[in-house]
Each structure stands twice: as structure tokens, then as C-alpha cells.
PDB file of C-alpha atoms in Angstrom:
ATOM      1  CA  ASP A   1     -12.950  11.587 -11.257  1.00  0.00           C
ATOM      2  CA  ALA A   2     -10.612  13.044  -8.639  1.00  0.00           C
ATOM      3  CA  GLY A   3      -9.968   9.632  -7.168  1.00  0.00           C
ATOM      4  CA  VAL A   4      -9.501   9.138  -3.445  1.00  0.00           C
ATOM      5  CA  ILE A   5      -9.234  12.493  -1.696  1.00  0.00           C
ATOM      6  CA  GLN A   6      -7.277  13.016   1.509  1.00  0.00           C
ATOM      7  CA  SER A   7      -6.880  16.058   3.695  1.00  0.00           C
ATOM      8  CA  PRO A   8      -4.785  17.650   4.881  1.00  0.00           C
ATOM      9  CA  ARG A   9      -1.822  16.823   2.645  1.00  0.00           C
ATOM     10  CA  HIS A  10       0.631  17.896   5.311  1.00  0.00           C
ATOM     11  CA  GLU A  11       0.166  18.181   9.049  1.00  0.00           C
ATOM     12  CA  VAL A  12       2.695  19.378  11.585  1.00  0.00           C
ATOM     13  CA  THR A  13       1.680  19.212  15.195  1.00  0.00           C
ATOM     14  CA  GLU A  14       3.154  19.050  18.637  1.00  0.00           C
ATOM     15  CA  MET A  15       3.319  16.007  20.822  1.00  0.00           C
ATOM     16  CA  GLY A  16       0.145  15.538  22.822  1.00  0.00           C
ATOM     17  CA  GLN A  17      -2.135  17.233  20.321  1.00  0.00           C
ATOM     18  CA  GLU A  18      -5.077  15.561  18.635  1.00  0.00           C
ATOM     19  CA  VAL A  19      -4.719  14.888  14.912  1.00  0.00           C
ATOM     20  CA  THR A  20      -7.569  14.073  12.532  1.00  0.00           C
ATOM     21  CA  LEU A  21      -6.939  12.815   9.024  1.00  0.00           C
ATOM     22  CA  ARG A  22      -9.755  12.730   6.493  1.00  0.00           C
ATOM     23  CA  CYS A  23     -10.581  10.611   3.487  1.00  0.00           C
ATOM     24  CA  LYS A  24     -13.200  10.618   0.761  1.00  0.00           C
ATOM     25  CA  PRO A  25     -13.236   7.304  -1.142  1.00  0.00           C
ATOM     26  CA  ILE A  26     -14.170   6.845  -4.773  1.00  0.00           C
ATOM     27  CA  SER A  27     -17.936   6.862  -5.149  1.00  0.00           C
ATOM     28  CA  GLY A  28     -19.377   3.372  -5.341  1.00  0.00           C
ATOM     29  CA  HIS A  29     -16.433   1.639  -3.712  1.00  0.00           C
ATOM     30  CA  ASP A  30     -17.418  -0.705  -0.911  1.00  0.00           C
ATOM     31  CA  TYR A  31     -14.067  -0.966   0.841  1.00  0.00           C
ATOM     32  CA  LEU A  32     -11.959   1.677   2.527  1.00  0.00           C
ATOM     33  CA  PHE A  33      -8.471   1.166   3.936  1.00  0.00           C
ATOM     34  CA  TRP A  34      -6.112   3.182   6.110  1.00  0.00           C
ATOM     35  CA  TYR A  35      -2.373   2.561   5.835  1.00  0.00           C
ATOM     36  CA  ARG A  36       0.733   3.964   7.467  1.00  0.00           C
ATOM     37  CA  GLN A  37       3.983   4.216   5.529  1.00  0.00           C
ATOM     38  CA  THR A  38       7.386   4.469   7.214  1.00  0.00           C
ATOM     39  CA  MET A  39      10.905   3.833   6.018  1.00  0.00           C
ATOM     40  CA  MET A  40      11.451   1.053   8.515  1.00  0.00           C
ATOM     41  CA  ARG A  41       8.176  -0.843   8.234  1.00  0.00           C
ATOM     42  CA  GLY A  42       6.987   0.007   4.750  1.00  0.00           C
ATOM     43  CA  LEU A  43       3.239   0.053   4.188  1.00  0.00           C
ATOM     44  CA  GLU A  44       1.161  -1.239   7.086  1.00  0.00           C
ATOM     45  CA  LEU A  45      -2.586  -1.788   7.017  1.00  0.00           C
ATOM     46  CA  LEU A  46      -4.142  -0.125  10.044  1.00  0.00           C
ATOM     47  CA  ILE A  47      -7.839  -0.817   9.515  1.00  0.00           C
ATOM     48  CA  TYR A  48     -10.323  -1.479   6.769  1.00  0.00           C
ATOM     49  CA  PHE A  49     -14.061  -1.001   6.368  1.00  0.00           C
ATOM     50  CA  ASN A  50     -16.675  -2.758   4.269  1.00  0.00           C
ATOM     51  CA  ASN A  51     -19.862  -0.790   3.665  1.00  0.00           C
ATOM     52  CA  ASN A  52     -18.895   1.593   6.492  1.00  0.00           C
ATOM     53  CA  VAL A  53     -18.396  -1.231   9.002  1.00  0.00           C
ATOM     54  CA  PRO A  54     -14.902  -1.849  10.438  1.00  0.00           C
ATOM     55  CA  ILE A  55     -13.846  -5.360   9.466  1.00  0.00           C
ATOM     56  CA  ASP A  56     -10.283  -5.652  10.716  1.00  0.00           C
ATOM     57  CA  ASP A  57      -8.561  -3.181  13.018  1.00  0.00           C
ATOM     58  CA  SER A  58      -5.770  -5.484  14.139  1.00  0.00           C
ATOM     59  CA  GLY A  59      -3.196  -3.150  12.618  1.00  0.00           C
ATOM     60  CA  MET A  60      -4.191  -0.156  14.731  1.00  0.00           C
ATOM     61  CA  PRO A  61      -1.114   0.311  16.895  1.00  0.00           C
ATOM     62  CA  GLU A  62      -2.636   1.553  20.126  1.00  0.00           C
ATOM     63  CA  ASP A  63      -5.753   2.923  21.760  1.00  0.00           C
ATOM     64  CA  ARG A  64      -4.525   6.363  20.790  1.00  0.00           C
ATOM     65  CA  PHE A  65      -5.606   5.537  17.233  1.00  0.00           C
ATOM     66  CA  SER A  66      -9.247   5.417  16.196  1.00  0.00           C
ATOM     67  CA  ALA A  67     -11.036   5.367  12.854  1.00  0.00           C
ATOM     68  CA  LYS A  68     -14.610   5.997  11.857  1.00  0.00           C
ATOM     69  CA  MET A  69     -16.653   5.839   8.713  1.00  0.00           C
ATOM     70  CA  PRO A  70     -19.969   7.589   9.385  1.00  0.00           C
ATOM     71  CA  ASN A  71     -21.126   7.263   5.772  1.00  0.00           C
ATOM     72  CA  ALA A  72     -20.034   5.858   2.422  1.00  0.00           C
ATOM     73  CA  SER A  73     -18.244   9.014   1.373  1.00  0.00           C
ATOM     74  CA  PHE A  74     -16.215   9.940   4.433  1.00  0.00           C
ATOM     75  CA  SER A  75     -13.782   8.437   6.899  1.00  0.00           C
ATOM     76  CA  THR A  76     -11.498   9.802   9.596  1.00  0.00           C
ATOM     77  CA  LEU A  77      -8.394   8.525  11.320  1.00  0.00           C
ATOM     78  CA  LYS A  78      -7.758  10.172  14.656  1.00  0.00           C
ATOM     79  CA  ILE A  79      -4.671  10.099  16.847  1.00  0.00           C
ATOM     80  CA  GLN A  80      -5.090  11.362  20.388  1.00  0.00           C
ATOM     81  CA  PRO A  81      -2.665  12.150  21.905  1.00  0.00           C
ATOM     82  CA  SER A  82      -0.089  12.221  19.137  1.00  0.00           C
ATOM     83  CA  GLU A  83       3.530  11.212  19.693  1.00  0.00           C
ATOM     84  CA  PRO A  84       6.698  11.791  17.622  1.00  0.00           C
ATOM     85  CA  ARG A  85       6.797   8.105  16.645  1.00  0.00           C
ATOM     86  CA  ASP A  86       3.477   8.592  14.856  1.00  0.00           C
ATOM     87  CA  SER A  87       5.267  10.670  12.233  1.00  0.00           C
ATOM     88  CA  ALA A  88       4.665   8.936   8.906  1.00  0.00           C
ATOM     89  CA  VAL A  89       2.696   9.181   5.691  1.00  0.00           C
ATOM     90  CA  TYR A  90      -0.874   7.977   6.117  1.00  0.00           C
ATOM     91  CA  PHE A  91      -2.662   6.662   3.064  1.00  0.00           C
ATOM     92  CA  CYS A  92      -6.305   6.052   2.476  1.00  0.00           C
ATOM     93  CA  ALA A  93      -7.369   3.648  -0.271  1.00  0.00           C
ATOM     94  CA  SER A  94     -10.683   2.378  -1.584  1.00  0.00           C
ATOM     95  CA  SER A  95     -11.672  -0.665  -3.571  1.00  0.00           C
ATOM     96  CA  PRO A  96     -14.797  -1.879  -5.314  1.00  0.00           C
ATOM     97  CA  TYR A  97     -16.410  -5.175  -4.470  1.00  0.00           C
ATOM     98  CA  SER A  98     -15.223  -7.952  -6.745  1.00  0.00           C
ATOM     99  CA  ALA A  99     -17.884 -10.525  -7.542  1.00  0.00           C
ATOM    100  CA  GLY A 100     -15.406 -12.942  -9.037  1.00  0.00           C
ATOM    101  CA  GLY A 101     -14.148 -14.170  -5.679  1.00  0.00           C
ATOM    102  CA  SER A 102     -10.833 -12.382  -5.851  1.00  0.00           C
ATOM    103  CA  THR A 103      -9.904  -9.068  -4.329  1.00  0.00           C
ATOM    104  CA  ASP A 104      -9.979  -6.048  -6.588  1.00  0.00           C
ATOM    105  CA  THR A 105      -7.520  -3.233  -7.172  1.00  0.00           C
ATOM    106  CA  GLN A 106      -6.930  -0.712  -4.428  1.00  0.00           C
ATOM    107  CA  TYR A 107      -7.002   2.951  -5.408  1.00  0.00           C
ATOM    108  CA  PHE A 108      -4.804   5.089  -3.202  1.00  0.00           C
ATOM    109  CA  GLY A 109      -5.099   8.689  -2.166  1.00  0.00           C
ATOM    110  CA  PRO A 110      -2.141  11.080  -2.243  1.00  0.00           C
ATOM    111  CA  GLY A 111      -1.392  10.556   1.420  1.00  0.00           C
ATOM    112  CA  THR A 112      -1.080  12.833   4.433  1.00  0.00           C
ATOM    113  CA  ARG A 113       2.435  13.494   5.678  1.00  0.00           C
ATOM    114  CA  LEU A 114       2.220  13.797   9.460  1.00  0.00           C
ATOM    115  CA  THR A 115       5.033  15.261  11.518  1.00  0.00           C
ATOM    116  CA  VAL A 116       4.731  15.226  15.291  1.00  0.00           C
ATOM    117  CA  LEU A 117       7.299  17.416  17.022  1.00  0.00           C
TER     118      LEU A 117
ATOM    119  CA  ALA B   1       1.436 -14.958  10.544  1.00  0.00           C
ATOM    120  CA  GLN B   2       1.178 -13.947   6.938  1.00  0.00           C
ATOM    121  CA  ARG B   3       4.204 -12.039   5.779  1.00  0.00           C
ATOM    122  CA  VAL B   4       5.646 -10.521   2.614  1.00  0.00           C
ATOM    123  CA  THR B   5       9.406 -10.154   2.385  1.00  0.00           C
ATOM    124  CA  GLN B   6      11.221  -7.856   0.012  1.00  0.00           C
ATOM    125  CA  PRO B   7      14.884  -8.371   0.881  1.00  0.00           C
ATOM    126  CA  GLU B   8      16.286  -5.374  -0.996  1.00  0.00           C
ATOM    127  CA  LYS B   9      15.559  -1.845   0.170  1.00  0.00           C
ATOM    128  CA  LEU B  10      17.415  -0.376  -2.791  1.00  0.00           C
ATOM    129  CA  LEU B  11      18.253  -1.834  -6.161  1.00  0.00           C
ATOM    130  CA  SER B  12      20.349   0.092  -8.648  1.00  0.00           C
ATOM    131  CA  VAL B  13      20.758  -1.052 -12.242  1.00  0.00           C
ATOM    132  CA  PHE B  14      21.968   0.545 -15.451  1.00  0.00           C
ATOM    133  CA  LYS B  15      19.591   1.417 -18.242  1.00  0.00           C
ATOM    134  CA  GLY B  16      19.131  -1.560 -20.530  1.00  0.00           C
ATOM    135  CA  ALA B  17      20.118  -4.093 -17.878  1.00  0.00           C
ATOM    136  CA  PRO B  18      17.707  -6.773 -16.643  1.00  0.00           C
ATOM    137  CA  VAL B  19      15.811  -6.123 -13.433  1.00  0.00           C
ATOM    138  CA  GLU B  20      14.511  -8.546 -10.830  1.00  0.00           C
ATOM    139  CA  LEU B  21      12.792  -7.341  -7.686  1.00  0.00           C
ATOM    140  CA  LYS B  22      12.398 -10.153  -5.210  1.00  0.00           C
ATOM    141  CA  CYS B  23       9.272 -10.954  -3.231  1.00  0.00           C
ATOM    142  CA  ASN B  24       8.593 -13.915  -0.981  1.00  0.00           C
ATOM    143  CA  TYR B  25       5.405 -14.571   0.944  1.00  0.00           C
ATOM    144  CA  SER B  26       4.412 -16.864   3.753  1.00  0.00           C
ATOM    145  CA  TYR B  27       0.975 -18.393   3.355  1.00  0.00           C
ATOM    146  CA  SER B  28       0.003 -21.997   2.932  1.00  0.00           C
ATOM    147  CA  GLY B  29      -3.282 -21.519   1.104  1.00  0.00           C
ATOM    148  CA  SER B  30      -4.092 -20.011  -2.278  1.00  0.00           C
ATOM    149  CA  PRO B  31      -2.678 -16.504  -2.206  1.00  0.00           C
ATOM    150  CA  GLU B  32      -3.385 -13.527  -4.381  1.00  0.00           C
ATOM    151  CA  LEU B  33      -0.243 -11.577  -5.193  1.00  0.00           C
ATOM    152  CA  PHE B  34       0.157  -8.044  -6.478  1.00  0.00           C
ATOM    153  CA  TRP B  35       2.846  -5.545  -7.344  1.00  0.00           C
ATOM    154  CA  TYR B  36       2.111  -1.887  -6.637  1.00  0.00           C
ATOM    155  CA  VAL B  37       4.345   0.970  -7.796  1.00  0.00           C
ATOM    156  CA  GLN B  38       4.805   4.542  -6.637  1.00  0.00           C
ATOM    157  CA  TYR B  39       6.516   6.879  -9.077  1.00  0.00           C
ATOM    158  CA  SER B  40       7.924  10.163  -7.842  1.00  0.00           C
ATOM    159  CA  ARG B  41       5.131  12.586  -6.915  1.00  0.00           C
ATOM    160  CA  GLN B  42       2.449  10.121  -7.995  1.00  0.00           C
ATOM    161  CA  ARG B  43       0.016   7.926  -6.116  1.00  0.00           C
ATOM    162  CA  LEU B  44       0.638   4.324  -5.290  1.00  0.00           C
ATOM    163  CA  GLN B  45      -0.960   2.302  -8.079  1.00  0.00           C
ATOM    164  CA  LEU B  46      -1.406  -1.278  -9.144  1.00  0.00           C
ATOM    165  CA  LEU B  47       1.246  -2.502 -11.567  1.00  0.00           C
ATOM    166  CA  LEU B  48       0.133  -6.088 -12.008  1.00  0.00           C
ATOM    167  CA  ARG B  49      -1.534  -9.033 -10.279  1.00  0.00           C
ATOM    168  CA  HIS B  50      -0.765 -12.693 -10.654  1.00  0.00           C
ATOM    169  CA  ILE B  51      -4.231 -13.788 -11.734  1.00  0.00           C
ATOM    170  CA  SER B  52      -4.101 -11.468 -14.743  1.00  0.00           C
ATOM    171  CA  ARG B  53      -0.953 -13.098 -16.103  1.00  0.00           C
ATOM    172  CA  GLU B  54      -0.220 -10.003 -18.142  1.00  0.00           C
ATOM    173  CA  SER B  55       2.813  -7.866 -18.850  1.00  0.00           C
ATOM    174  CA  ILE B  56       2.555  -4.218 -17.841  1.00  0.00           C
ATOM    175  CA  LYS B  57       5.184  -1.724 -19.003  1.00  0.00           C
ATOM    176  CA  GLY B  58       7.386  -4.689 -19.870  1.00  0.00           C
ATOM    177  CA  PHE B  59       7.205  -6.127 -16.352  1.00  0.00           C
ATOM    178  CA  THR B  60       6.132  -9.678 -15.619  1.00  0.00           C
ATOM    179  CA  ALA B  61       5.809 -11.673 -12.419  1.00  0.00           C
ATOM    180  CA  ASP B  62       5.263 -15.378 -12.040  1.00  0.00           C
ATOM    181  CA  LEU B  63       3.824 -16.963  -8.944  1.00  0.00           C
ATOM    182  CA  ASN B  64       6.016 -19.850  -7.799  1.00  0.00           C
ATOM    183  CA  LYS B  65       4.110 -21.688  -5.098  1.00  0.00           C
ATOM    184  CA  GLY B  66       6.971 -24.099  -4.456  1.00  0.00           C
ATOM    185  CA  GLU B  67       9.338 -21.273  -3.612  1.00  0.00           C
ATOM    186  CA  THR B  68       6.533 -19.015  -2.316  1.00  0.00           C
ATOM    187  CA  SER B  69       7.867 -16.243  -4.519  1.00  0.00           C
ATOM    188  CA  PHE B  70       6.447 -13.605  -6.839  1.00  0.00           C
ATOM    189  CA  HIS B  71       9.495 -11.874  -8.247  1.00  0.00           C
ATOM    190  CA  LEU B  72       9.038  -8.911 -10.598  1.00  0.00           C
ATOM    191  CA  LYS B  73      11.144  -8.963 -13.743  1.00  0.00           C
ATOM    192  CA  LYS B  74      11.896  -6.799 -16.734  1.00  0.00           C
ATOM    193  CA  PRO B  75      14.477  -7.704 -19.384  1.00  0.00           C
ATOM    194  CA  PHE B  76      15.622  -4.149 -20.152  1.00  0.00           C
ATOM    195  CA  ALA B  77      15.292  -1.435 -17.522  1.00  0.00           C
ATOM    196  CA  GLN B  78      14.323   2.098 -18.512  1.00  0.00           C
ATOM    197  CA  GLU B  79      14.998   5.295 -16.576  1.00  0.00           C
ATOM    198  CA  GLU B  80      11.265   5.848 -16.173  1.00  0.00           C
ATOM    199  CA  ASP B  81      11.070   2.585 -14.226  1.00  0.00           C
ATOM    200  CA  SER B  82      12.766   4.287 -11.276  1.00  0.00           C
ATOM    201  CA  ALA B  83      10.210   4.118  -8.476  1.00  0.00           C
ATOM    202  CA  MET B  84       9.235   2.447  -5.230  1.00  0.00           C
ATOM    203  CA  TYR B  85       7.845  -1.043  -5.718  1.00  0.00           C
ATOM    204  CA  TYR B  86       5.697  -2.882  -3.190  1.00  0.00           C
ATOM    205  CA  CYS B  87       4.768  -6.532  -3.288  1.00  0.00           C
ATOM    206  CA  ALA B  88       1.432  -7.325  -1.642  1.00  0.00           C
ATOM    207  CA  HIS B  89      -0.522 -10.424  -0.725  1.00  0.00           C
ATOM    208  CA  THR B  90      -4.051 -11.277   0.306  1.00  0.00           C
ATOM    209  CA  SER B  91      -5.515 -14.600   1.317  1.00  0.00           C
ATOM    210  CA  GLY B  92      -8.836 -14.106  -0.417  1.00  0.00           C
ATOM    211  CA  THR B  93     -10.039 -11.419   1.962  1.00  0.00           C
ATOM    212  CA  TYR B  94      -9.480  -7.713   1.506  1.00  0.00           C
ATOM    213  CA  LYS B  95      -6.769  -7.661   4.161  1.00  0.00           C
ATOM    214  CA  TYR B  96      -3.658  -6.705   2.231  1.00  0.00           C
ATOM    215  CA  ILE B  97      -0.197  -7.473   3.568  1.00  0.00           C
ATOM    216  CA  PHE B  98       2.464  -5.313   1.956  1.00  0.00           C
ATOM    217  CA  GLY B  99       6.204  -5.788   1.960  1.00  0.00           C
ATOM    218  CA  THR B 100       8.580  -3.060   3.064  1.00  0.00           C
ATOM    219  CA  GLY B 101       9.201  -2.002  -0.529  1.00  0.00           C
ATOM    220  CA  THR B 102      12.180  -1.846  -2.872  1.00  0.00           C
ATOM    221  CA  ARG B 103      13.387   1.401  -4.366  1.00  0.00           C
ATOM    222  CA  LEU B 104      14.538   0.826  -7.925  1.00  0.00           C
ATOM    223  CA  LYS B 105      17.014   3.277  -9.400  1.00  0.00           C
ATOM    224  CA  VAL B 106      17.782   2.980 -13.079  1.00  0.00           C
ATOM    225  CA  LEU B 107      21.022   4.736 -13.902  1.00  0.00           C
ATOM    226  CA  ALA B 108      21.706   6.349 -17.258  1.00  0.00           C
TER     227      ALA B 108
END
């Protein structure tokens, strides 16, 4: 199993351009998460989905950010227009449903390092 | 608001010395606490969770509800323990709150 797959691994773009990050979760996992990692703020949850439905997007910083999950095996995080302060590592993670009442382990992708010039 | 605080950005210890990475959370209910670790050039991965009450790679963490803490401890640090450590909390939902992380450097 390749685990959670993210693409691209690195993205360099210019301010004002549209950026699309992609994620393929582990097959059978019901939950998908998008995080942003920066030195100053650590790991921040942006949005998470359950069975392809967005459950909590309170961490999405601005209207410039949007996320979709059209099916169980694919999700995108889009930034339009991008700004230099969006430079960070963006992680996707997935998690199975836990019937025991507690949350289960999150499995992280390798991350996409975004640089906005 | 729920919050996880890791007061140290960087912690350096010598090999063989004890290690304690601090984590405090703010939540009045029954929290679930986790420690995730990211080794160099590897993915972020679960190290341990409080409900498992197990020791992983010699690390343990005890939930102290009175002090709202979940500090990570190891009696004798190894060089391979050098990594970025994140404390995380959920309140029974899948909404994870992570701390800002502590980079542990174990010196030879």
C-alpha cells in the first residue's frame, strides 16, 4: 500500500496564480484532512471530510482557499489567487472510521511544499 | 477555544539523558490525546495515544487531567529519537488540534 498520495511534491508559483494540490487517501478510509504546516503556527487543520462531505472548514483561512472531494479516492485543495504568505507545507491525511467511539489514527501523506514568489 | 500548547520549539539533550517534551491542552471535557512524530525525510506518524496506555520506542505519556497535561517522556534518549514531535488533541470528534511542535535533538 502506497499510503496517502499527494501531488505535486513541490510547487513554486508566482503571486496571483492559481494553485491546485491533490490528494488520494488510503482506500477504505472514511475521513480526509487537509493541514498546513508553518514554522510559526505548526500544524493547522484547514478542513476535513467524512464520506466526501465537508464537515468542518473553520480552519480555511480565507475565501481564496477551497477544497473539494468529488469521490472517495480524490480530493483537491485550491488557492486562488495565491499570495506569498501561503507558502507552507500542505499535508493531506486520511483516517478510518473507528466504531469504538474514539478517533482513529491519522495517516499522513508526504506533503506538498508550496512556495509563492 | 480548544488549544494545545507545546512551550518548547527546540529541546536538545545528550544521548542517554532523560527526555520530557511538554504538552498542555485546554478542554474541559474528556479529551483524546496523541503524540505524532516526524523523523527526517519521513511522514508524520502516530507515536502513541493516551487510551492505549502503551510504551512505543521507550516513550510513555500519561494524561494528567488535573494539570491538563500529556507530557512525553523517555528515560534514556537515543540519537534516532531526533525528530519533530507534535502533541494533538480531539474532543471525541475527528477535528484534531495540533500544537506547534517541538524539535528534539539528541546529541552524541
